[in-house]
Coordinates of C-alpha atoms in Angstrom, one line a residue:
X1 CA 43.0 123.2 58.9
X2 CA 45.7 124.8 56.7
X3 CA 49.1 125.0 58.3
X4 CA 50.0 128.5 59.2
X5 CA 52.7 129.9 61.6
X6 CA 52.6 127.7 64.7
X7 CA 53.9 130.3 67.2
X8 CA 55.7 129.5 70.4
X9 CA 53.4 132.0 72.0
X10 CA 49.8 131.0 72.5
X11 CA 48.3 134.3 71.6
X12 CA 49.1 137.3 69.5
X13 CA 49.5 139.4 72.7
X14 CA 52.2 137.0 74.0
X15 CA 54.0 137.3 70.7
X16 CA 53.8 141.0 70.8
X17 CA 55.0 141.1 74.4
X18 CA 58.0 139.0 73.5
X19 CA 59.0 140.9 70.4
X20 CA 58.6 144.1 72.4
X21 CA 61.2 142.8 74.9
X22 CA 63.5 142.6 71.9
X23 CA 62.9 146.2 70.9
X24 CA 66.1 148.0 70.1
X25 CA 66.8 151.6 71.1
X26 CA 67.6 153.8 68.1
X27 CA 71.3 154.4 67.8
X28 CA 71.9 158.1 68.2
X29 CA 74.2 159.4 65.5
X30 CA 77.5 160.7 66.7
X31 CA 78.2 164.3 66.0
X32 CA 79.5 167.6 67.3
X33 CA 76.4 169.7 66.8
X34 CA 72.7 169.4 66.3
X35 CA 72.4 172.7 64.3
X36 CA 71.7 172.7 60.6
X37 CA 75.0 172.8 58.7
X38 CA 75.6 175.0 55.7
X39 CA 75.2 173.1 52.4
X40 CA 79.0 173.3 51.5
X41 CA 79.9 171.7 54.8
X42 CA 77.4 168.9 54.4
X43 CA 78.7 168.2 50.9
X44 CA 82.2 168.0 52.2
X45 CA 81.3 165.5 55.0
X46 CA 79.3 163.4 52.5
X47 CA 82.3 163.3 50.2
X48 CA 84.6 162.4 53.1
X49 CA 82.5 159.5 54.2
X50 CA 82.3 158.2 50.6
X51 CA 86.1 158.5 50.1
X52 CA 86.6 156.7 53.5
X53 CA 84.5 153.8 52.4
X54 CA 86.2 153.5 49.1
X55 CA 89.6 153.5 50.8
X56 CA 88.4 150.9 53.4
X57 CA 87.0 148.5 50.8
X58 CA 90.3 148.7 48.8
X59 CA 92.2 147.4 51.9
X60 CA 92.7 143.6 52.0
X61 CA 90.8 142.1 54.9
X62 CA 90.4 138.7 56.6
X63 CA 92.9 136.3 58.1
X64 CA 94.7 135.6 54.9
X65 CA 94.3 139.0 53.3
X66 CA 95.0 141.2 56.4
X67 CA 98.3 143.0 55.7
X68 CA 99.0 140.9 52.6
X69 CA 101.1 142.0 49.7
X70 CA 102.3 140.6 46.4
X71 CA 105.6 139.9 48.1
X72 CA 104.0 138.1 51.0
X73 CA 100.6 136.6 50.3
X74 CA 100.6 134.9 53.7
X75 CA 101.3 138.1 55.7
X76 CA 97.7 138.0 57.1
X77 CA 98.5 134.7 58.9
X78 CA 101.6 136.1 60.6
X79 CA 101.6 136.6 64.4
X80 CA 101.8 140.4 64.1
X81 CA 99.0 140.6 61.5
X82 CA 96.3 141.4 64.1
X83 CA 98.4 144.0 65.8
X84 CA 99.2 145.7 62.4
X85 CA 95.5 145.6 61.5
X86 CA 94.5 147.1 64.8
X87 CA 97.0 149.9 64.4
X88 CA 95.6 150.7 61.0
X89 CA 92.0 150.5 62.4
X90 CA 92.9 152.9 65.2
X91 CA 94.1 155.4 62.6
X92 CA 91.0 154.9 60.5
X93 CA 88.8 155.5 63.6
X94 CA 90.4 158.8 64.1
X95 CA 89.7 159.8 60.6
X96 CA 86.1 158.5 60.7
X97 CA 85.3 160.3 63.9
X98 CA 86.4 163.5 62.3
X99 CA 83.3 163.4 60.1
X100 CA 80.2 165.1 61.5
X101 CA 77.4 162.5 61.1
X102 CA 74.7 165.2 61.5
X103 CA 75.5 166.3 58.0
X104 CA 75.2 162.9 56.5
X105 CA 72.2 161.3 54.8
X106 CA 70.5 158.4 56.7
X107 CA 72.2 155.7 54.5
X108 CA 75.6 157.4 55.1
X109 CA 75.0 157.6 58.9
X110 CA 74.2 153.9 58.8
X111 CA 77.4 153.2 57.0
X112 CA 79.3 155.4 59.4
X113 CA 78.0 153.4 62.4
X114 CA 78.8 150.2 60.6
X115 CA 82.3 151.3 59.9
X116 CA 82.9 152.4 63.5
X117 CA 81.7 149.1 64.8
X118 CA 83.9 147.1 62.4
X119 CA 87.0 149.1 63.1
X120 CA 86.4 148.9 66.9
X121 CA 86.2 145.1 66.7
X122 CA 89.4 144.9 64.7
X123 CA 91.1 146.6 67.6
X124 CA 89.3 144.7 70.3
X125 CA 89.9 141.2 68.7
X126 CA 93.6 141.4 69.3
X127 CA 92.8 139.8 72.7
X128 CA 92.0 136.5 70.9
X129 CA 95.6 135.8 69.8
X130 CA 94.3 134.1 66.7
X131 CA 97.7 133.2 65.2
X132 CA 98.8 131.3 68.3
X133 CA 95.5 129.5 69.1
X134 CA 93.8 128.6 65.8
X135 CA 95.5 125.6 64.0
X136 CA 92.7 125.3 61.5
X137 CA 93.4 128.7 59.9
X138 CA 96.7 127.4 58.5
X139 CA 94.8 124.9 56.4
X140 CA 94.2 127.2 53.4
X141 CA 92.9 124.7 50.8
X142 CA 89.1 125.3 51.1
X143 CA 88.7 127.2 47.9
X144 CA 89.9 124.3 45.7
X145 CA 86.6 122.5 46.4
X146 CA 84.5 125.3 44.9
X147 CA 86.9 125.9 42.0
X148 CA 87.1 122.3 40.8
X149 CA 84.2 120.3 42.3
X150 CA 81.2 122.4 41.4
X151 CA 78.8 121.9 38.5
X152 CA 80.7 124.2 36.1
X153 CA 83.9 122.8 34.4
X154 CA 86.9 124.6 35.9
X155 CA 88.4 127.3 33.6
X156 CA 92.1 127.6 33.0
X157 CA 92.1 130.6 35.4
X158 CA 90.5 128.3 38.0
X159 CA 93.2 125.8 37.6
X160 CA 95.9 128.4 37.9
X161 CA 94.3 129.7 41.1
X162 CA 94.1 126.2 42.5
X163 CA 97.8 125.7 41.7
X164 CA 98.6 128.9 43.6
X165 CA 96.6 127.7 46.6
X166 CA 98.4 124.3 46.5
X167 CA 101.8 126.0 46.3
X168 CA 101.1 128.3 49.2
X169 CA 99.6 125.5 51.4
X170 CA 103.0 124.1 52.6
X171 CA 104.2 127.6 53.5
X172 CA 101.0 128.3 55.5
X173 CA 101.4 125.1 57.5
X174 CA 105.0 125.7 58.1
X175 CA 104.0 129.2 59.5
X176 CA 101.5 127.5 61.7
X177 CA 104.2 125.1 63.1
X178 CA 106.3 128.1 64.0
X179 CA 103.6 130.2 65.6
X180 CA 101.1 128.0 67.3
X181 CA 101.2 127.9 71.1
X182 CA 98.9 126.0 73.5
X183 CA 95.7 126.0 71.4
X184 CA 92.5 124.5 72.8
X185 CA 92.6 120.7 72.6
X186 CA 89.3 120.6 70.8
X187 CA 90.6 122.9 68.0
X188 CA 93.7 120.7 67.7
X189 CA 91.4 117.7 67.1
X190 CA 89.3 119.5 64.6
X191 CA 92.3 120.8 62.6
X192 CA 93.9 117.3 62.6
X193 CA 90.7 115.8 61.3
X194 CA 90.4 118.5 58.6
X195 CA 93.9 117.9 57.5
X196 CA 93.2 114.2 57.3
X197 CA 90.2 115.0 55.1
X198 CA 92.3 117.1 52.8
X199 CA 94.9 114.4 52.4
X200 CA 92.3 111.9 51.3
X201 CA 90.8 114.4 48.9
X202 CA 94.1 115.5 47.4
X203 CA 95.3 111.9 46.9
X204 CA 92.0 110.7 45.6
X205 CA 89.2 112.6 43.9
X206 CA 91.3 115.7 43.3
X207 CA 94.1 113.7 41.4
X208 CA 91.4 112.1 39.3
X209 CA 89.9 115.5 38.5
X210 CA 93.3 116.9 37.5
X211 CA 94.1 114.0 35.3
X212 CA 90.7 114.2 33.5
X213 CA 89.9 117.9 33.4
X214 CA 93.0 120.0 33.8
X215 CA 94.6 121.6 30.7
X216 CA 97.6 119.6 29.4
X217 CA 99.9 122.6 29.9
X218 CA 99.1 122.7 33.6
X219 CA 98.6 119.0 34.5
X220 CA 102.2 118.2 35.5
X221 CA 102.7 121.3 37.7
X222 CA 99.3 120.7 39.3
X223 CA 100.2 117.1 40.2
X224 CA 103.5 118.1 41.6
X225 CA 102.0 120.9 43.7
X226 CA 99.4 118.4 44.9
X227 CA 102.1 115.9 46.0
X228 CA 103.9 118.6 47.9
X229 CA 100.7 119.9 49.6
X230 CA 99.8 116.3 50.7
X231 CA 103.2 115.7 52.1
X232 CA 103.0 119.0 54.0
X233 CA 99.6 117.9 55.4
X234 CA 101.3 114.7 56.6
X235 CA 103.9 116.7 58.5
X236 CA 101.3 119.1 59.9
X237 CA 99.0 116.3 61.1
X238 CA 102.0 114.7 62.9
X239 CA 102.9 118.1 64.5
X240 CA 99.4 118.7 65.8
X241 CA 99.1 115.2 67.3
X242 CA 102.6 114.5 68.6
X243 CA 104.6 117.7 69.0
X244 CA 102.4 120.7 69.8
X245 CA 101.3 121.0 73.4
X246 CA 97.7 121.9 73.9
X247 CA 96.3 124.5 76.3
X248 CA 93.5 124.0 78.9
X249 CA 90.4 122.0 77.9
X250 CA 88.0 124.9 77.7
X251 CA 90.4 127.6 76.7
X252 CA 88.2 128.2 73.6
X253 CA 85.7 130.0 75.8
X254 CA 85.6 133.8 75.0
X255 CA 84.6 134.8 78.6
X256 CA 81.8 137.0 79.7
X257 CA 83.6 140.3 79.1
X258 CA 84.3 139.6 75.4
X259 CA 80.8 138.1 74.8
X260 CA 79.0 141.1 76.3
X261 CA 81.2 143.6 74.4
X262 CA 80.5 141.9 71.1
X263 CA 76.7 141.8 71.7
X264 CA 76.7 145.5 72.5
X265 CA 79.3 147.0 70.1
X266 CA 79.2 144.7 67.1
X267 CA 75.6 143.5 67.0
X268 CA 74.0 146.7 68.6
X269 CA 71.9 144.4 71.0
X270 CA 70.5 145.3 74.4
X271 CA 71.6 141.9 75.9
X272 CA 74.3 140.5 78.1
X273 CA 75.2 136.8 78.1
X274 CA 73.1 136.3 81.2
X275 CA 70.0 138.0 80.0
X276 CA 70.2 136.1 76.7
X277 CA 70.3 132.8 78.5
X278 CA 67.2 133.8 80.5
X279 CA 65.4 134.9 77.4
X280 CA 66.4 131.7 75.6
X281 CA 65.0 129.5 78.3
X282 CA 61.6 131.2 78.1
X283 CA 61.4 130.9 74.3
X284 CA 62.6 127.3 74.4
X285 CA 59.9 126.3 76.9
X286 CA 57.2 128.0 74.8
X287 CA 58.4 126.2 71.6
X288 CA 58.2 122.8 73.4
X289 CA 54.6 123.5 74.2
X290 CA 54.0 124.3 70.5
X291 CA 55.6 121.0 69.5
X292 CA 53.3 119.2 71.9
X293 CA 50.4 120.9 70.2
X294 CA 51.4 120.0 66.6
X295 CA 52.1 116.4 67.7
X296 CA 48.5 116.1 69.0
X297 CA 47.2 117.4 65.6
X298 CA 49.3 114.9 63.7
X299 CA 48.7 111.8 65.9
X300 CA 46.7 112.4 69.1
X301 CA 48.3 110.9 72.2
X302 CA 51.8 110.6 70.7
X303 CA 54.7 112.6 72.1
X304 CA 56.5 114.8 69.6
X305 CA 59.8 113.1 70.3
X306 CA 58.3 109.8 69.0
X307 CA 57.2 111.5 65.8
X308 CA 60.5 113.2 65.2
X309 CA 62.3 110.0 65.8
X310 CA 60.2 108.2 63.2
X311 CA 60.8 111.2 60.8
X312 CA 64.6 110.7 61.0
X313 CA 64.2 107.2 59.5
X314 CA 62.9 108.8 56.3
X315 CA 65.9 110.1 54.5
X316 CA 67.9 109.9 51.2
X317 CA 70.3 107.1 50.5
X318 CA 74.1 107.7 51.0
X319 CA 75.4 109.8 48.2
X320 CA 71.9 111.2 47.4
X321 CA 71.8 113.9 50.0
X322 CA 73.2 116.7 47.8
X323 CA 70.6 115.9 45.1
X324 CA 67.8 116.0 47.7
X325 CA 68.8 119.5 48.7
X326 CA 69.0 120.6 45.1
X327 CA 65.5 119.2 44.4
X328 CA 64.2 121.0 47.5
X329 CA 65.7 124.3 46.5
X330 CA 64.3 124.1 43.0
X331 CA 60.9 123.4 44.4
X332 CA 60.8 126.4 46.6
X333 CA 62.2 128.6 43.9
X334 CA 59.4 127.5 41.6
X335 CA 56.9 128.2 44.4
X336 CA 58.2 131.8 44.8
X337 CA 57.9 132.4 41.1
X338 CA 54.5 130.8 40.7
X339 CA 52.9 132.9 43.5
X340 CA 54.9 136.0 42.7
X341 CA 56.1 136.3 46.3
X342 CA 59.4 138.1 45.7
X343 CA 61.5 139.4 42.8
X344 CA 64.4 137.1 41.9
X345 CA 67.3 139.2 40.6
X346 CA 69.0 138.1 37.3
X347 CA 72.6 137.1 36.9
X348 CA 72.7 134.9 40.0
X349 CA 72.6 131.2 40.5
X350 CA 73.0 128.6 43.3
X351 CA 75.3 125.6 43.0
X352 CA 75.5 122.6 45.4
X353 CA 79.0 121.3 46.4
X354 CA 80.3 118.9 49.0
X355 CA 81.2 120.5 52.4
X356 CA 85.0 121.0 52.5
X357 CA 86.9 118.8 55.1
X358 CA 87.6 121.8 57.3
X359 CA 83.9 122.4 57.8
X360 CA 82.6 118.8 58.1
X361 CA 82.9 118.7 61.9
X362 CA 81.3 122.1 62.5
X363 CA 78.6 121.9 59.8
X364 CA 76.6 118.7 60.4
X365 CA 74.1 119.5 57.6
X366 CA 75.9 122.0 55.5
X367 CA 75.6 125.8 54.9
X368 CA 75.8 128.7 52.6
X369 CA 79.3 129.5 51.5
X370 CA 78.7 133.0 50.1
X371 CA 79.0 134.2 46.5
X372 CA 81.7 134.5 43.9
X373 CA 81.5 136.4 40.6
X374 CA 82.1 134.1 37.7
X375 CA 81.4 135.1 34.1
X376 CA 79.4 138.2 35.4
X377 CA 77.2 135.8 37.4
X378 CA 77.0 135.9 41.2
X379 CA 77.4 132.2 42.0
X380 CA 76.3 131.1 45.4
X381 CA 77.7 128.0 47.0
X382 CA 75.5 125.6 49.0
X383 CA 77.7 123.2 51.0
X384 CA 76.1 119.8 51.7
X385 CA 77.6 117.4 54.2
X386 CA 76.9 113.9 52.8
X387 CA 78.2 110.5 53.9
X388 CA 81.9 110.3 53.0
X389 CA 84.3 107.3 52.7
X390 CA 85.7 106.0 55.9
X391 CA 82.7 106.6 58.1
X392 CA 81.7 103.8 60.5
X393 CA 78.3 102.2 60.0
X394 CA 77.0 104.0 63.1
X395 CA 78.4 107.3 61.8
X396 CA 76.6 106.7 58.5
X397 CA 73.4 105.9 60.3
X398 CA 73.6 109.1 62.3
X399 CA 74.4 111.3 59.3
X400 CA 71.5 109.9 57.3
X401 CA 69.0 110.3 60.2
X402 CA 70.2 113.9 60.7
X403 CA 69.7 114.6 57.0
X404 CA 66.1 113.4 56.9
X405 CA 63.6 114.5 54.3
X406 CA 61.8 116.9 56.6
X407 CA 64.9 118.7 57.7
X408 CA 66.2 118.9 54.1
X409 CA 63.1 120.6 52.9
X410 CA 63.4 123.3 55.5
X411 CA 67.2 123.7 55.3
X412 CA 67.0 124.0 51.5
X413 CA 65.0 127.2 51.7
X414 CA 66.9 128.5 54.7
X415 CA 70.3 128.4 52.9
X416 CA 69.1 129.1 49.3
X417 CA 65.8 130.6 48.2
X418 CA 64.4 132.7 49.8
X419 CA 67.0 132.5 52.6
X420 CA 70.7 133.3 52.5
X421 CA 71.3 133.2 48.8
X422 CA 68.5 135.4 47.9
X423 CA 69.5 137.9 50.6
X424 CA 73.0 138.0 49.3
X425 CA 71.8 138.5 45.8
X426 CA 69.8 141.5 46.9
X427 CA 72.6 142.9 49.0
X428 CA 75.0 142.9 46.0
X429 CA 72.5 145.2 44.1
X430 CA 72.7 147.9 46.9
X431 CA 74.4 151.0 45.7
X432 CA 76.1 151.3 49.1
X433 CA 79.1 149.2 48.4
X434 CA 79.8 148.6 52.1
X435 CA 76.6 146.5 52.3
X436 CA 78.2 144.0 49.8
X437 CA 81.1 143.3 52.2
X438 CA 79.6 143.2 55.7
X439 CA 77.0 140.7 56.7
X440 CA 75.8 140.8 60.3
X441 CA 74.8 137.3 61.4
X442 CA 71.7 138.5 63.4
X443 CA 70.2 140.0 60.2
X444 CA 71.4 137.2 58.0
X445 CA 70.2 134.3 60.1
X446 CA 67.2 136.2 61.3
X447 CA 66.1 136.7 57.7
X448 CA 66.7 133.0 56.9
X449 CA 64.5 131.9 59.9
X450 CA 61.9 134.5 58.9
X451 CA 61.9 132.9 55.5
X452 CA 61.0 129.5 57.1
X453 CA 58.0 131.0 58.8
X454 CA 57.0 133.0 55.8
X455 CA 57.0 129.9 53.6
X456 CA 55.0 128.0 56.2
X457 CA 52.4 130.8 56.3
X458 CA 52.2 130.7 52.5
X459 CA 51.6 126.9 52.4
X460 CA 54.9 125.6 51.1
X461 CA 55.0 122.7 53.6
X462 CA 52.4 120.2 52.5
X463 CA 53.4 117.1 54.6
X464 CA 53.6 116.4 58.3
X465 CA 57.4 115.7 58.2
X466 CA 58.2 119.2 56.9
X467 CA 55.7 120.9 59.3
X468 CA 57.1 119.0 62.3
X469 CA 60.7 119.6 61.1
X470 CA 60.2 123.3 60.9
X471 CA 59.0 123.5 64.5
X472 CA 61.7 121.1 65.8
X473 CA 64.3 123.2 64.0
X474 CA 62.9 126.3 65.8
X475 CA 63.5 124.4 69.1
X476 CA 67.0 123.7 67.9
X477 CA 67.6 127.4 67.4
X478 CA 66.1 128.3 70.8
X479 CA 68.5 125.8 72.4
X480 CA 71.3 127.8 70.7
X481 CA 70.2 130.9 72.5
X482 CA 70.8 129.1 75.8
X483 CA 73.9 127.1 74.9
X484 CA 76.2 129.6 73.2
X485 CA 76.4 132.2 76.0
X486 CA 76.4 129.4 78.6
X487 CA 79.5 127.6 77.2
X488 CA 81.4 130.9 76.7
X489 CA 80.8 132.1 80.3
X490 CA 81.3 128.8 82.1
X491 CA 77.6 128.2 82.8
X492 CA 77.7 125.0 80.8
X493 CA 80.4 122.5 79.9
X494 CA 81.0 121.2 76.4
X495 CA 79.5 117.8 77.3
X496 CA 76.5 119.5 79.0
X497 CA 75.9 121.5 75.8
X498 CA 76.0 118.3 73.6
X499 CA 73.6 116.5 76.0
X500 CA 71.2 119.5 76.0
X501 CA 70.9 119.2 72.2
X502 CA 70.4 115.4 72.3
X503 CA 68.0 115.4 75.2
X504 CA 66.1 118.6 74.7
X505 CA 66.0 118.9 70.9
X506 CA 66.5 115.3 69.7
X507 CA 69.6 115.8 67.6
X508 CA 71.9 112.9 66.8
X509 CA 75.0 113.0 69.0
X510 CA 77.3 113.6 66.1
X511 CA 75.2 116.5 64.9
X512 CA 75.1 117.9 68.4
X513 CA 78.9 117.7 68.7
X514 CA 79.2 119.5 65.3
X515 CA 77.0 122.2 66.6
X516 CA 78.9 122.8 69.8
X517 CA 82.2 122.6 67.9
X518 CA 81.1 125.5 65.8
X519 CA 79.9 127.5 68.7
X520 CA 83.4 127.3 70.3
X521 CA 84.9 129.1 67.2
X522 CA 82.2 131.8 66.8
X523 CA 81.0 133.3 70.1
X524 CA 77.6 135.2 69.9
X525 CA 76.7 133.8 66.4
X526 CA 74.4 131.0 67.5
X527 CA 71.6 133.1 69.1
X528 CA 71.3 135.2 66.0
X529 CA 68.5 133.0 64.4
X530 CA 65.8 133.5 67.0
X531 CA 66.8 137.1 68.0
X532 CA 66.9 138.2 64.3
X533 CA 63.7 136.5 63.4
X534 CA 61.8 138.1 66.2
X535 CA 63.1 141.6 65.3
X536 CA 62.1 141.2 61.7
X537 CA 58.6 140.1 62.7
X538 CA 58.5 143.1 65.1
X539 CA 59.4 145.5 62.2
X540 CA 56.7 144.0 60.1
X541 CA 54.1 144.2 62.8
X542 CA 54.9 147.9 63.4
X543 CA 54.7 148.8 59.8
X544 CA 51.4 146.9 59.4
X545 CA 49.9 148.9 62.2
X546 CA 51.3 152.2 60.8
X547 CA 50.4 151.7 57.2
X548 CA 47.2 149.8 57.5
X549 CA 45.7 148.8 54.2
X550 CA 48.7 150.3 52.4
X551 CA 51.1 147.6 53.8
X552 CA 52.2 145.0 51.3
X553 CA 54.3 142.1 52.5
X554 CA 56.1 141.6 49.2
X555 CA 57.2 145.2 49.3
X556 CA 58.3 144.9 52.9
X557 CA 60.3 141.8 52.1
X558 CA 62.1 143.4 49.2
X559 CA 62.9 146.5 51.2
X560 CA 64.4 144.4 54.0
X561 CA 66.4 142.4 51.5
X562 CA 67.6 145.6 49.6
X563 CA 69.3 146.9 52.7
X564 CA 71.8 144.0 53.1
X565 CA 72.5 142.1 56.4
X566 CA 72.9 145.2 58.6
X567 CA 73.0 144.9 62.4
X568 CA 69.3 144.7 63.5
X569 CA 69.1 148.3 64.9
X570 CA 70.6 149.7 61.7
X571 CA 68.4 147.4 59.5
X572 CA 65.4 148.7 61.3
X573 CA 66.5 152.3 60.7
X574 CA 67.3 151.6 57.0
X575 CA 63.9 149.9 56.3
X576 CA 61.9 152.7 58.1
X577 CA 63.9 155.3 56.1
X578 CA 62.7 153.5 52.9
X579 CA 59.1 154.0 54.1
X580 CA 59.7 157.6 54.9
X581 CA 60.0 157.3 58.7
X582 CA 63.4 159.0 58.9
X583 CA 63.4 160.0 62.5
X584 CA 61.8 157.0 64.1

């Protein structure tokens, strides 16, 4: 029997019932009047929203860019940066709300809602006190990995940018030493370990790279900047471990109020933390039943946990994990082309690089690092977490078992083609420039999980390990729906969350810890895989019913990708607009 989608729901009616529970109310556009406006007024409001977006995109954003200037490139890390960004966002909100959205086109209304949500979060996030509580943000060396350790030889411009980063790094860490106050103990530990990883890199592989590949005119200054950065890392590590006093153990938790606000106002979702936990438990239980079913198909009488435990012993050798992901990605890309399943845009490529030290303890497998324009090509970065020097034999064993062949085959498509990288490549073609800058995790991860099920339906997975891995990975994502809101509202401790992953999903303990570490730093992200996937499936089902024989899955997929990673309610509106359903 050919492998198709093995649903966690035993019938189509159950699937329909579940996705209907995730139906999102259409966001009513804000405005002062419902009457038809004169054409000149509509033109003025359209021009205003376009000018507003251009102005917003020209403003530096992000923790390092926020409030930055040529005279102070680290202004975004300073303690008052969030307050200054919030003040500016408040002013921008006043200007934005002066635009009558009734007079805007549907794409402009969507951008208006997206801008409002983003600016409101900038104001609200001041409650997080990032500068005082986040020691890892002062480790600003992550980009050097991509610039010098990728497949392409670094250009002179790359080396100059690396030297700039190395020169700024000691200043950033000195700023952290001055501003940090009572951060969560877990975050102190993670930052210290990341700093240790950077020290090894700068004093090892990086020096070799400089000596063999850097231009002669830059080599001496690069080596001196490297020495100073490594010395600063020594001091910062000592400060984190010996001098800085930590806050309470679970002070990383966002709390119920923050969690619920972000779900509603940032992700446009009809959930609270409590309702998401309840929903997650139902889907998790249904997925376990599906795992029991596939186990009986593979080897009757054998529990699925036995099969997944055996699967983990089939993995690449140390140092070969990155190559295995690359091979898997090339395989699925060829599959997409051969069967003409989706258009692959030109001027884009995907490269595979080691996961930077700052991410190794929060990304057990790796992840997609976004795109950078190089030589007019949008280059996507696929981070891969391989075995690294200094690991204990037990840590090596766990890492290899986590990165088994079955999981690699599924993760390769999730992060690359047709998952995150393809979605990003499409978003960059959208004429609405705002879609290039803002990725909502529920659309991004929902699309990547949809990709897994789409590829399964199309017959990509031809061996039992990949089929079993795909379903076990869905169980992993359903566990996230339970764990993330639980740890941020006090319903589950850190250790209980780790044990849930180990006992319920079958993760290696080190991988489970990396998962929960990441959740502490990014409240509301972890449930996005399951919730986003179900919403995209629901959109597809609705359109199939409405269009009948005119529905084409390739067209649907390309229209979803064209819109960028919008919040799900806005993505649904944008896709339906493309089909001519403007008011539904």
